[in-house]
Each structure stands twice: as C-alpha cells, then as structure tokens.
Short mmCIF file of C-alpha atoms in Angstrom, two decimals:
data_model
loop_
_atom_site.label_atom_id
_atom_site.label_comp_id
_atom_site.label_asym_id
_atom_site.label_seq_id
_atom_site.Cartn_x
_atom_site.Cartn_y
_atom_site.Cartn_z
CA MET Q 8 -27.39 85.45 68.79
CA PHE Q 9 -30.75 87.28 68.28
CA LEU Q 10 -32.38 89.59 71.58
CA GLU Q 11 -34.98 87.83 72.90
CA GLU Q 12 -37.49 90.80 72.44
CA ARG Q 13 -40.64 90.25 70.16
CA THR Q 14 -40.27 93.92 69.32
CA MET Q 15 -36.61 94.71 67.71
CA LYS Q 16 -35.54 99.05 66.49
CA ILE Q 17 -34.32 98.44 62.87
CA LEU Q 18 -32.64 100.95 60.89
CA ILE Q 19 -33.23 100.16 57.00
CA LEU Q 20 -30.52 102.22 54.71
CA GLY Q 21 -31.79 103.42 50.99
CA ALA Q 22 -34.71 105.03 50.07
CA GLY Q 23 -36.39 102.23 46.31
CA GLY Q 24 -39.32 99.99 46.60
CA ARG Q 25 -36.94 97.17 47.67
CA GLU Q 26 -35.86 98.82 51.51
CA HIS Q 27 -40.73 99.79 50.84
CA SER Q 28 -40.44 95.24 50.52
CA VAL Q 29 -38.12 94.14 53.31
CA GLY Q 30 -39.32 97.48 56.19
CA LYS Q 31 -43.05 96.20 54.96
CA LYS Q 32 -41.95 92.41 55.46
CA LEU Q 33 -40.42 93.25 58.81
CA ALA Q 34 -43.14 96.20 60.59
CA GLU Q 35 -45.49 92.90 59.49
CA GLU Q 36 -43.09 90.65 61.73
CA GLY Q 37 -44.62 93.53 64.88
CA HIS Q 38 -40.41 95.90 64.17
CA GLU Q 39 -40.58 99.44 64.55
CA ILE Q 40 -38.86 100.71 61.74
CA TYR Q 41 -37.10 103.60 60.86
CA ALA Q 42 -34.85 104.64 56.83
CA ALA Q 43 -32.66 106.42 56.14
CA PRO Q 44 -33.96 108.63 53.65
CA GLY Q 45 -36.78 105.82 52.90
CA ASN Q 46 -39.98 107.73 51.28
CA PRO Q 47 -42.82 108.36 51.44
CA GLY Q 48 -43.99 104.17 51.93
CA ILE Q 49 -41.96 104.21 54.95
CA ALA Q 50 -43.10 107.32 56.14
CA GLN Q 51 -46.47 104.73 56.72
CA ILE Q 52 -45.39 101.93 58.52
CA GLY Q 53 -42.15 103.90 60.72
CA ARG Q 54 -40.38 106.79 60.40
CA CYS Q 55 -37.80 108.04 57.55
CA VAL Q 56 -34.71 109.96 59.05
CA THR Q 57 -34.37 112.34 55.98
CA GLU Q 58 -31.17 114.59 57.93
CA LEU Q 59 -29.57 111.29 58.48
CA ASP Q 60 -26.51 111.73 55.31
CA VAL Q 61 -25.78 107.81 54.93
CA LYS Q 62 -22.37 108.40 53.68
CA ASP Q 63 -21.89 110.12 56.58
CA HIS Q 64 -21.17 106.70 58.89
CA LYS Q 65 -19.71 108.04 62.06
CA ALA Q 66 -22.98 110.52 61.53
CA VAL Q 67 -25.29 106.47 61.28
CA ILE Q 68 -23.73 104.31 64.09
CA ASP Q 69 -24.23 106.93 66.32
CA TYR Q 70 -27.41 106.84 65.48
CA VAL Q 71 -27.70 102.99 66.39
CA LYS Q 72 -25.73 103.78 69.41
CA SER Q 73 -28.56 106.71 70.77
CA ASN Q 74 -31.35 105.00 69.07
CA GLY Q 75 -31.69 101.73 70.84
CA ILE Q 76 -30.83 100.59 67.60
CA GLY Q 77 -30.78 96.21 67.34
CA PHE Q 78 -30.05 95.51 63.26
CA THR Q 79 -29.65 97.56 60.11
CA PHE Q 80 -30.09 96.45 56.95
CA VAL Q 81 -28.14 97.72 54.34
CA GLY Q 82 -30.16 98.39 50.80
CA PRO Q 83 -28.39 99.89 48.21
CA GLU Q 84 -25.27 98.48 46.89
CA ALA Q 85 -23.18 101.55 47.45
CA PRO Q 86 -23.21 101.49 51.38
CA LEU Q 87 -21.46 98.61 51.33
CA ASP Q 88 -18.87 99.24 48.71
CA ALA Q 89 -17.87 102.46 50.37
CA GLY Q 90 -17.01 99.84 53.70
CA ILE Q 91 -20.34 100.65 55.65
CA VAL Q 92 -20.17 97.26 57.27
CA ASP Q 93 -16.39 96.77 58.02
CA ASP Q 94 -17.75 100.15 59.99
CA PHE Q 95 -20.29 98.70 62.65
CA GLU Q 96 -18.58 95.32 62.58
CA ARG Q 97 -15.77 97.38 64.79
CA PHE Q 98 -17.77 98.64 66.75
CA GLY Q 99 -19.38 95.24 67.13
CA LEU Q 100 -22.90 96.27 65.79
CA PRO Q 101 -24.52 93.79 63.77
CA ILE Q 102 -25.48 94.90 59.87
CA PHE Q 103 -26.31 93.01 57.01
CA GLY Q 104 -24.58 92.46 54.68
CA PRO Q 105 -20.90 91.98 52.61
CA THR Q 106 -17.81 94.57 53.39
CA LYS Q 107 -16.45 96.40 51.26
CA MET Q 108 -14.00 93.55 49.59
CA ALA Q 109 -16.65 91.17 50.40
CA ALA Q 110 -19.02 93.73 47.81
CA GLN Q 111 -16.29 93.20 45.26
CA ILE Q 112 -18.44 90.55 43.69
CA GLU Q 113 -20.72 93.22 42.60
CA THR Q 114 -18.79 96.75 42.34
CA SER Q 115 -16.14 95.32 39.72
CA LYS Q 116 -17.02 92.39 37.11
CA GLU Q 117 -13.64 91.83 37.18
CA PHE Q 118 -13.29 90.82 40.19
CA CYS Q 119 -16.26 88.54 39.63
CA CYS Q 120 -15.60 87.22 36.55
CA THR Q 121 -11.90 86.13 37.40
CA LEU Q 122 -12.98 84.82 41.58
CA LEU Q 123 -15.69 82.13 39.50
CA GLU Q 124 -13.31 81.50 36.47
CA ALA Q 125 -10.86 80.36 39.22
CA ALA Q 126 -12.74 77.85 40.67
CA ASN Q 127 -14.55 76.53 37.69
CA VAL Q 128 -17.43 78.64 37.83
CA PRO Q 129 -19.84 78.80 34.73
CA ILE Q 130 -19.15 82.19 33.02
CA PRO Q 131 -19.15 83.33 29.54
CA ALA Q 132 -15.60 83.13 27.79
CA THR Q 133 -14.75 86.62 28.43
CA LEU Q 134 -12.16 89.63 27.88
CA TYR Q 135 -11.27 92.11 29.77
CA TYR Q 136 -10.35 96.23 29.50
CA ASN Q 137 -8.71 98.96 31.68
CA ASN Q 138 -10.69 100.98 29.29
CA PHE Q 139 -13.39 102.18 27.24
CA ALA Q 140 -11.26 102.80 23.80
CA ALA Q 141 -9.80 99.96 24.20
CA MET Q 142 -12.58 97.98 24.59
CA GLU Q 143 -14.26 99.77 21.87
CA GLN Q 144 -11.21 99.48 19.41
CA SER Q 145 -11.93 95.07 20.03
CA VAL Q 146 -14.76 95.50 19.61
CA ALA Q 147 -14.97 98.24 16.87
CA GLY Q 148 -16.94 96.20 13.21
CA SER Q 149 -18.28 93.00 15.59
CA SER Q 150 -21.09 92.07 14.23
CA GLY Q 151 -23.52 91.33 17.64
CA GLY Q 152 -22.99 88.09 19.59
CA ILE Q 153 -21.33 89.26 22.14
CA VAL Q 154 -22.45 91.26 25.90
CA LEU Q 155 -20.31 94.95 27.13
CA LYS Q 156 -20.04 95.30 30.84
CA LYS Q 157 -18.50 98.40 32.55
CA SER Q 158 -16.79 96.45 35.80
CA GLY Q 159 -17.42 98.65 38.31
CA LEU Q 160 -20.74 100.37 39.72
CA ALA Q 161 -23.60 101.36 37.71
CA ALA Q 162 -26.88 101.44 38.89
CA GLY Q 163 -28.44 98.46 36.95
CA LYS Q 164 -27.58 99.93 33.29
CA GLY Q 165 -23.65 98.72 33.22
CA ALA Q 166 -23.88 96.44 30.45
CA GLU Q 167 -25.32 96.11 27.35
CA VAL Q 168 -26.72 93.34 24.63
CA VAL Q 169 -25.28 93.71 21.71
CA ARG Q 170 -27.52 91.13 19.42
CA ASN Q 171 -25.97 92.80 15.71
CA SER Q 172 -24.49 94.92 13.82
CA THR Q 173 -27.93 97.59 14.34
CA ASP Q 174 -27.33 97.62 18.13
CA LEU Q 175 -23.40 98.72 18.59
CA ILE Q 176 -23.18 101.85 17.69
CA PRO Q 177 -25.69 102.74 20.32
CA ALA Q 178 -24.61 100.40 22.86
CA LEU Q 179 -21.36 102.35 22.47
CA THR Q 180 -22.49 105.49 23.40
CA ARG Q 181 -25.08 104.36 26.72
CA LEU Q 182 -21.30 102.51 28.29
CA LYS Q 183 -19.21 105.89 27.41
CA LYS Q 184 -22.38 107.67 28.77
CA LEU Q 185 -20.92 105.86 31.85
CA GLY Q 186 -17.04 107.38 32.23
CA ASP Q 187 -14.17 105.64 31.46
CA GLY Q 188 -12.32 102.63 33.75
CA SER Q 189 -12.41 99.44 33.32
CA PHE Q 190 -14.43 96.79 30.22
CA LEU Q 191 -15.87 93.08 29.96
CA VAL Q 192 -16.62 91.47 26.40
CA GLN Q 193 -18.87 88.27 27.35
CA THR Q 194 -20.19 85.92 24.66
CA MET Q 195 -23.95 86.15 24.82
CA GLU Q 196 -25.65 82.43 26.30
CA GLU Q 197 -28.79 82.33 25.45
CA GLY Q 198 -31.86 80.53 27.45
CA PRO Q 199 -33.79 82.10 29.92
CA GLU Q 200 -32.85 83.59 32.12
CA LEU Q 201 -32.91 83.71 36.04
CA SER Q 202 -32.34 85.44 39.20
CA TYR Q 203 -31.83 83.56 42.51
CA PHE Q 204 -31.58 84.24 46.43
CA VAL Q 205 -29.56 82.83 49.26
CA LEU Q 206 -29.00 83.89 52.33
CA THR Q 207 -25.13 83.77 53.46
CA ASP Q 208 -23.44 83.52 56.26
CA GLY Q 209 -19.89 82.70 55.07
CA THR Q 210 -19.76 79.27 54.59
CA ASP Q 211 -23.32 78.21 54.96
CA PHE Q 212 -26.70 79.60 52.27
CA VAL Q 213 -29.54 78.90 52.29
CA PHE Q 214 -32.04 79.49 49.31
CA LEU Q 215 -34.12 82.24 49.19
CA GLY Q 216 -36.30 83.28 46.55
CA SER Q 217 -36.47 82.89 42.22
CA ALA Q 218 -37.38 85.33 40.02
CA GLN Q 219 -37.32 86.58 36.09
CA ASP Q 220 -37.46 90.32 35.59
CA TYR Q 221 -36.97 92.74 32.30
CA LYS Q 222 -33.91 95.56 32.36
CA PRO Q 223 -34.53 96.38 28.92
CA LEU Q 224 -36.94 99.99 28.44
CA TYR Q 225 -39.22 97.21 25.99
CA PRO Q 226 -38.44 93.89 24.76
CA GLY Q 227 -35.26 95.40 22.46
CA GLY Q 228 -34.70 98.79 24.43
CA PRO Q 229 -32.07 100.34 26.40
CA ASN Q 230 -31.81 98.74 29.75
CA THR Q 231 -32.82 99.88 33.03
CA GLY Q 232 -32.94 99.47 36.89
CA GLY Q 233 -35.59 96.55 35.95
CA MET Q 234 -39.71 97.61 35.06
CA GLY Q 235 -40.69 94.26 36.85
CA GLY Q 236 -40.61 90.83 36.80
CA PHE Q 237 -42.40 87.74 38.27
CA ALA Q 238 -41.49 85.19 40.87
CA PRO Q 239 -40.95 82.61 41.83
CA HIS Q 240 -39.38 80.82 37.73
CA PRO Q 241 -41.15 78.52 36.76
CA ILE Q 242 -37.98 76.94 34.93
CA LEU Q 243 -36.67 75.95 39.20
CA THR Q 244 -36.94 72.84 39.21
CA SER Q 245 -35.90 70.45 42.77
CA GLU Q 246 -33.36 69.08 39.93
CA LEU Q 247 -31.51 72.59 38.88
CA GLN Q 248 -31.49 74.48 42.05
CA LYS Q 249 -29.34 70.94 43.11
CA THR Q 250 -27.73 72.20 40.24
CA ILE Q 251 -27.12 75.98 40.54
CA ASP Q 252 -26.15 75.57 44.89
CA GLU Q 253 -23.71 72.60 43.38
CA THR Q 254 -22.39 74.60 40.54
CA VAL Q 255 -22.90 77.88 41.76
CA VAL Q 256 -23.73 78.63 45.18
CA ARG Q 257 -21.54 76.71 47.32
CA PRO Q 258 -18.00 77.09 44.65
CA THR Q 259 -18.24 80.65 44.68
CA ILE Q 260 -19.25 80.71 48.52
CA LYS Q 261 -16.01 78.41 49.18
CA ALA Q 262 -13.72 80.82 46.47
CA LEU Q 263 -14.43 84.09 48.75
CA ALA Q 264 -13.64 83.24 51.66
CA GLU Q 265 -10.61 81.89 50.69
CA VAL Q 266 -9.28 85.07 49.39
CA SER Q 267 -9.72 86.64 52.24
CA ARG Q 268 -13.06 87.75 51.98
CA PRO Q 269 -16.20 85.60 53.38
CA TYR Q 270 -18.82 86.63 51.72
CA LYS Q 271 -22.26 87.46 54.07
CA GLY Q 272 -25.56 88.96 53.35
CA VAL Q 273 -27.90 87.92 50.51
CA LEU Q 274 -26.09 86.45 46.43
CA TYR Q 275 -27.93 87.70 43.86
CA ILE Q 276 -26.81 85.62 40.81
CA GLN Q 277 -28.54 86.54 37.23
CA LEU Q 278 -28.41 82.85 35.36
CA MET Q 279 -28.90 81.80 32.44
CA ILE Q 280 -29.68 78.26 31.62
CA THR Q 281 -28.11 76.97 28.95
CA LYS Q 282 -27.79 74.17 26.76
CA ARG Q 283 -24.75 73.08 28.53
CA GLY Q 284 -26.62 74.00 32.35
CA PRO Q 285 -27.18 77.16 34.45
CA VAL Q 286 -24.18 79.81 33.84
CA VAL Q 287 -23.81 83.07 35.60
CA ILE Q 288 -23.79 86.53 34.04
CA GLU Q 289 -23.51 88.22 36.66
CA ILE Q 290 -23.56 88.86 40.44
CA ASN Q 291 -25.09 90.82 42.81
CA CYS Q 292 -24.12 92.02 46.49
CA ARG Q 293 -26.91 93.22 47.44
CA PHE Q 294 -31.43 92.63 46.81
CA GLY Q 295 -32.65 92.82 44.07
CA ASP Q 296 -35.16 95.90 42.47
CA PRO Q 297 -37.79 95.22 42.58
CA GLU Q 298 -37.05 90.95 42.57
CA ALA Q 299 -37.45 92.07 46.60
CA GLN Q 300 -40.59 93.89 45.86
CA LEU Q 301 -41.84 89.83 44.67
CA ILE Q 302 -40.00 88.04 47.18
CA MET Q 303 -40.81 89.72 49.80
CA PRO Q 304 -45.29 89.07 50.12
CA LEU Q 305 -44.14 85.19 49.70
CA LEU Q 306 -42.32 84.89 52.34
CA ASN Q 307 -44.24 82.61 54.86
CA CYS Q 308 -41.42 83.11 57.79
CA GLU Q 309 -40.49 85.45 59.85
CA LEU Q 310 -37.61 87.70 58.44
CA LEU Q 311 -35.67 89.19 60.67
CA PRO Q 312 -33.87 85.11 61.83
CA LEU Q 313 -32.43 85.28 58.42
CA LEU Q 314 -31.13 88.98 58.01
CA GLN Q 315 -29.19 87.43 61.86
CA ALA Q 316 -28.24 84.62 61.03
CA THR Q 317 -25.70 86.10 57.73
CA THR Q 318 -23.70 87.51 60.83
CA LYS Q 319 -22.58 84.50 62.62
CA SER Q 320 -21.59 81.43 61.68
CA GLY Q 321 -23.28 78.84 62.61
CA PHE Q 322 -27.39 80.30 62.84
CA LEU Q 323 -28.39 79.55 58.71
CA ARG Q 324 -27.28 75.41 58.72
CA MET Q 325 -30.44 75.45 61.04
CA MET Q 326 -33.04 77.59 59.29
CA GLU Q 327 -34.25 76.85 56.48
CA ALA Q 328 -36.86 80.30 53.88
CA LYS Q 329 -40.38 78.96 53.44
CA PHE Q 330 -43.24 80.46 50.82
CA LYS Q 331 -46.65 80.56 50.52
CA PRO Q 332 -49.05 78.25 47.80
CA TRP Q 333 -48.00 81.92 45.91
CA VAL Q 334 -46.63 83.67 42.19
CA SER Q 335 -46.24 87.37 41.97
CA VAL Q 336 -46.01 89.93 39.50
CA GLY Q 337 -44.93 93.42 39.62
CA ILE Q 338 -45.02 95.79 37.51
CA VAL Q 339 -42.81 98.93 37.88
CA MET Q 340 -44.81 102.49 36.72
CA ALA Q 341 -41.50 104.72 35.21
CA SER Q 342 -41.66 108.12 34.66
CA GLU Q 343 -41.24 109.82 31.31
CA GLY Q 344 -37.90 110.62 30.04
CA TYR Q 345 -36.51 107.27 32.20
CA PRO Q 346 -33.93 106.18 31.88
CA ASP Q 347 -32.52 107.95 30.10
CA ASP Q 348 -34.31 111.80 30.98
CA PRO Q 349 -36.25 111.49 33.66
CA LYS Q 350 -38.98 113.50 33.78
CA THR Q 351 -40.23 114.10 38.23
CA GLY Q 352 -42.06 117.17 40.12
CA ARG Q 353 -45.23 115.37 38.65
CA PHE Q 354 -48.10 114.58 40.14
CA ILE Q 355 -49.57 111.05 41.55
CA THR Q 356 -52.67 110.28 41.89
CA GLY Q 357 -54.36 107.30 42.52
CA LEU Q 358 -52.73 106.32 46.61
CA ASP Q 359 -54.61 108.49 47.99
CA ARG Q 360 -58.54 106.40 47.56
CA GLU Q 361 -60.13 104.88 51.11
CA PRO Q 362 -59.72 101.50 51.54
CA GLY Q 363 -61.71 99.62 49.08
CA PRO Q 364 -62.65 98.47 44.80
CA ASN Q 365 -61.25 102.00 44.02
CA ASP Q 366 -58.18 101.58 45.75
CA PRO Q 367 -54.85 100.06 44.39
CA ASN Q 368 -53.89 98.43 48.03
CA HIS Q 369 -57.13 96.43 47.04
CA TYR Q 370 -55.15 94.86 44.30
CA ALA Q 371 -51.94 94.90 45.22
CA TYR Q 372 -48.47 95.77 47.66
CA VAL Q 373 -48.31 99.32 45.99
CA TYR Q 374 -43.85 99.76 46.48
CA HIS Q 375 -42.90 103.75 46.54
CA ALA Q 376 -39.33 103.73 44.92
CA GLY Q 377 -39.03 107.26 42.85
CA THR Q 378 -41.82 109.50 45.55
CA LYS Q 379 -41.85 112.20 47.15
CA MET Q 380 -43.54 114.59 49.51
CA VAL Q 381 -44.32 117.83 48.00
CA GLU Q 382 -46.33 120.18 50.53
CA ASP Q 383 -49.66 116.74 50.99
CA GLN Q 384 -48.54 116.14 47.15
CA LEU Q 385 -46.87 112.70 46.26
CA VAL Q 386 -45.55 114.20 43.41
CA THR Q 387 -42.76 111.29 41.19
CA SER Q 388 -38.43 112.27 41.82
CA GLY Q 389 -37.24 110.04 39.71
CA GLY Q 390 -36.97 106.80 36.90
CA ARG Q 391 -38.88 104.20 38.95
CA VAL Q 392 -42.18 105.79 41.27
CA LEU Q 393 -43.91 102.42 41.93
CA THR Q 394 -43.02 99.11 42.04
CA VAL Q 395 -46.72 97.11 41.62
CA VAL Q 396 -46.51 93.45 42.94
CA GLY Q 397 -49.72 91.70 42.12
CA THR Q 398 -50.16 87.97 44.26
CA ASP Q 399 -51.63 84.22 43.20
CA SER Q 400 -52.15 80.99 43.28
CA GLU Q 401 -51.80 81.47 39.49
CA TYR Q 402 -49.94 84.36 36.91
CA GLU Q 403 -52.50 85.21 35.04
CA MET Q 404 -54.30 85.70 38.56
CA ALA Q 405 -51.13 87.67 39.67
CA LYS Q 406 -50.58 90.34 36.86
CA ASN Q 407 -54.76 90.83 36.57
CA MET Q 408 -54.12 92.43 40.71
CA ALA Q 409 -50.75 94.26 39.23
CA MET Q 410 -52.97 95.67 35.46
CA MET Q 411 -55.88 97.01 38.06
CA ALA Q 412 -54.01 98.64 40.66
CA VAL Q 413 -51.86 99.86 37.61
CA SER Q 414 -55.06 101.23 36.66
CA LEU Q 415 -55.84 103.27 39.33
CA ILE Q 416 -53.09 104.80 39.39
CA TRP Q 417 -51.80 108.12 37.51
CA PHE Q 418 -48.56 110.00 36.78
CA GLU Q 419 -47.92 112.82 33.38
CA GLY Q 420 -46.06 110.64 31.01
CA GLU Q 421 -46.30 107.52 33.62
CA GLN Q 422 -44.43 104.63 31.40
CA TYR Q 423 -44.45 100.92 31.52
CA ARG Q 424 -44.17 97.81 30.57
CA PRO Q 425 -47.36 95.94 29.60
CA ASP Q 426 -46.01 92.30 28.68
CA VAL Q 427 -44.30 91.72 32.09
CA GLY Q 428 -44.95 88.18 33.13
CA ASN Q 429 -46.50 86.74 30.22
CA GLU Q 430 -43.82 83.90 29.95
CA ALA Q 431 -44.29 82.66 33.17
CA ILE Q 432 -48.95 82.50 31.83
CA ALA Q 433 -47.51 81.40 29.16
CA ALA Q 434 -45.42 78.03 31.38
CA GLN Q 435 -47.99 77.44 33.83
CA ALA Q 436 -50.79 77.13 31.38
CA ALA Q 437 -48.60 74.95 29.78
CA THR Q 438 -48.49 72.36 32.20
#
C-alpha cells in the first residue's frame, strides 16, 4: 500500500498550529511539505500554496495530480464536513480523514450522542432541542449543573458550562451569537478531563496519546478554541486505558460501521473520568488544537506510516505508536480581545533572533497559528497566535521551558494562561 521511496510529497490542508506541528514532524521524517494555505511557520519547513482554495475540491485534486502529491492530510474539520475525503476517494487518491457522513461524529453532536447512547457508550444525560428558543425556554431559571451545546460546528466554542444561576444568561448570550440550529442540554459531570486519541481504519485502532487542554480564556472565563495544555495525562494508567478502549473506543468504531459510516482517521475523544468511570463529553473527527502540538514532539516513531495505515484495512493492526520518555506543556499566546473580538495586525517580535539563548526556539517548539507576513514583518492575524511547547522528563521543567520561550516573544495585547500545566506538576510531585 505504501510508497517505497523515503521522501514523499505531502499536502497539508489548513493554516493553524495543528497543521504546523504535523508538518514539522513529517518534515523531520524527510518528506517534502506543501500546505494550503499554510502559515509563516509552515513556510519555514515547506511550501505554502496560498493560491489554492481548499473549498474548491476540484482545484485541490487537480493540484495533487499535477504536482505528484503522494498523500494529503486534512487538518481542520470544515473540509471534512464539506466532503473532501469523499471526493478524493472517487479518484483513488490517498487522504487522511473520515468521510462527510463519518465526520458527523463531530459535526453533529446530536448524531454523536444518539449513536453513543444506542451503543451503550457512557455519556451524560442529554436532552435535544430543534432550535435555540426551545432550549432557552427549557433551561430558564436553572440553578446550574448543566452544559449547553450547539449541535453543529462552532470552532471549539459551542459548549457552555453553567455551574450556577449566574452563569446562565452569559452562556445563553454567547451561544445565541453562534446562530440557530439544534442544541443539547447535558447534565454536568464531575471529575478530571482527559483527551484521548486513537487512529483507526474503521476496524482496528492504535492509541496515539493523551492530553488535557484548557478551554476557558481564564479560570471561569469564556470558552475558546484552547489556551494550552499538557501531555500525556498523568491520570491515564494502563488499567484506565484498557477500560476506555473497551467501553468507549471499540464500541464507537463498531457503531459507526454498523450505521454504514465506517470511520477512518483520528478519533479525538474528550472524556470526564467520573466516579462511575469514563464518560464521553465530546468526540472530534480531527486532531485537536493545541493537543496535536503537545503530542507531536513526544512521538518516537514515524508518523506517516501510521496515517497511511488508516486509509486501508489490515495494516494498522500490525502497528503501534511509540513515545519518548518525555512530557510536554504548551502555552497558547492569544490576541487582545480573543475570543470575542481579537485584535490583529500587531507586530510580533522575538522570533527573528539568531540561534542561541535569546531565541525562543532554543527552549521550546513555537508553532504558528494566527500569524502572517506583511512585507518582512510577522504580525498577528487571528485569535490564537502561537502555541509554545516545552518538553522535558518532568512537567515543571517542561512548563519552565515553555514560559522561558514565551517571555522572549512579544506582541501588543498578548494574553495567555500562566496556570497551564499546574495540575500535572502537582500530580507528578505527589508520586
């Protein structure tokens, strides 16, 4: 199935930190990286094809054919929801990711929850509503202990935790801004959160790491796409991993196949480890951001063969992911005004220094997301600007390395969470 030559041309679709981290890992393996549209960080390791419109599937397919692209990696969920994998498969072109119908495990929270309920996969108690007004009326006067969710895609901002009556109105206000559609109300579960990643070919699966991300802008603040995190999660024992595989992963993959939506790609499962065991909070159909940035530096094996093995049955069962004896802590540097009204066009300084102790890259991996070049100057172009990831054998030192790099980078109005990783540091200190 796999090409025998050592170097392959790989097209990465996307422009964020997730795509930069995957591209960097594949470039380190010796592959030739192309990205559409990419970002200034990816431009340092490959070619950014900014003229290629990812929404134009025919144009992407023509580019792949005419440029000898051997494999295409889909980063964000939007192209998957638009059916780009389906279109590639019609031409027999290898691509990483699920089909449009299989991707509904993320793109429709209603589909996900009803599927999991039918398969006896643990989820919170859930009520379903056809529109915002019905959901709003149902929760009016609630004293809390619930989670409100928009069923469709919401760029990581479609879930609102309502812990008490004070949280309710601001949560409803933020959700209403996302537009109408289907909504869910779930019972709020209690316990540590765990992000769990597997690659699957629709039958077999391989564990690809664990992490925890920080969704709120600050403790108790509005949800974002993710403000950082750490990996692996210290709560994940071999016993817990076995439980997750048998009660969540395997039945979910089987359930998707039984409804004629065989799933190929990565399953990113967000869990709450409760007193009754692992409970699924959400499932995503792509690598997380910033979780990909946390996991990629920890891999001690080639990534491409694992990605390729998801595209055809029978190969993944013979493979496993291997990891370095390291941990990672990542800090997201975000723009002023994020997540509601991020200010862009701010000059970014510190990333153009010569190699050495004044260079942030001396201490950590710096992955670009909301950046662009204006003439010769790097500027902010989005809400989450950079993910800075430190690695070491201990969480505390990994965080110190990340914070050292953060201190050497500056743009006006920058914001980040200085508490990222503290739970993992405390857990490691207690062992």
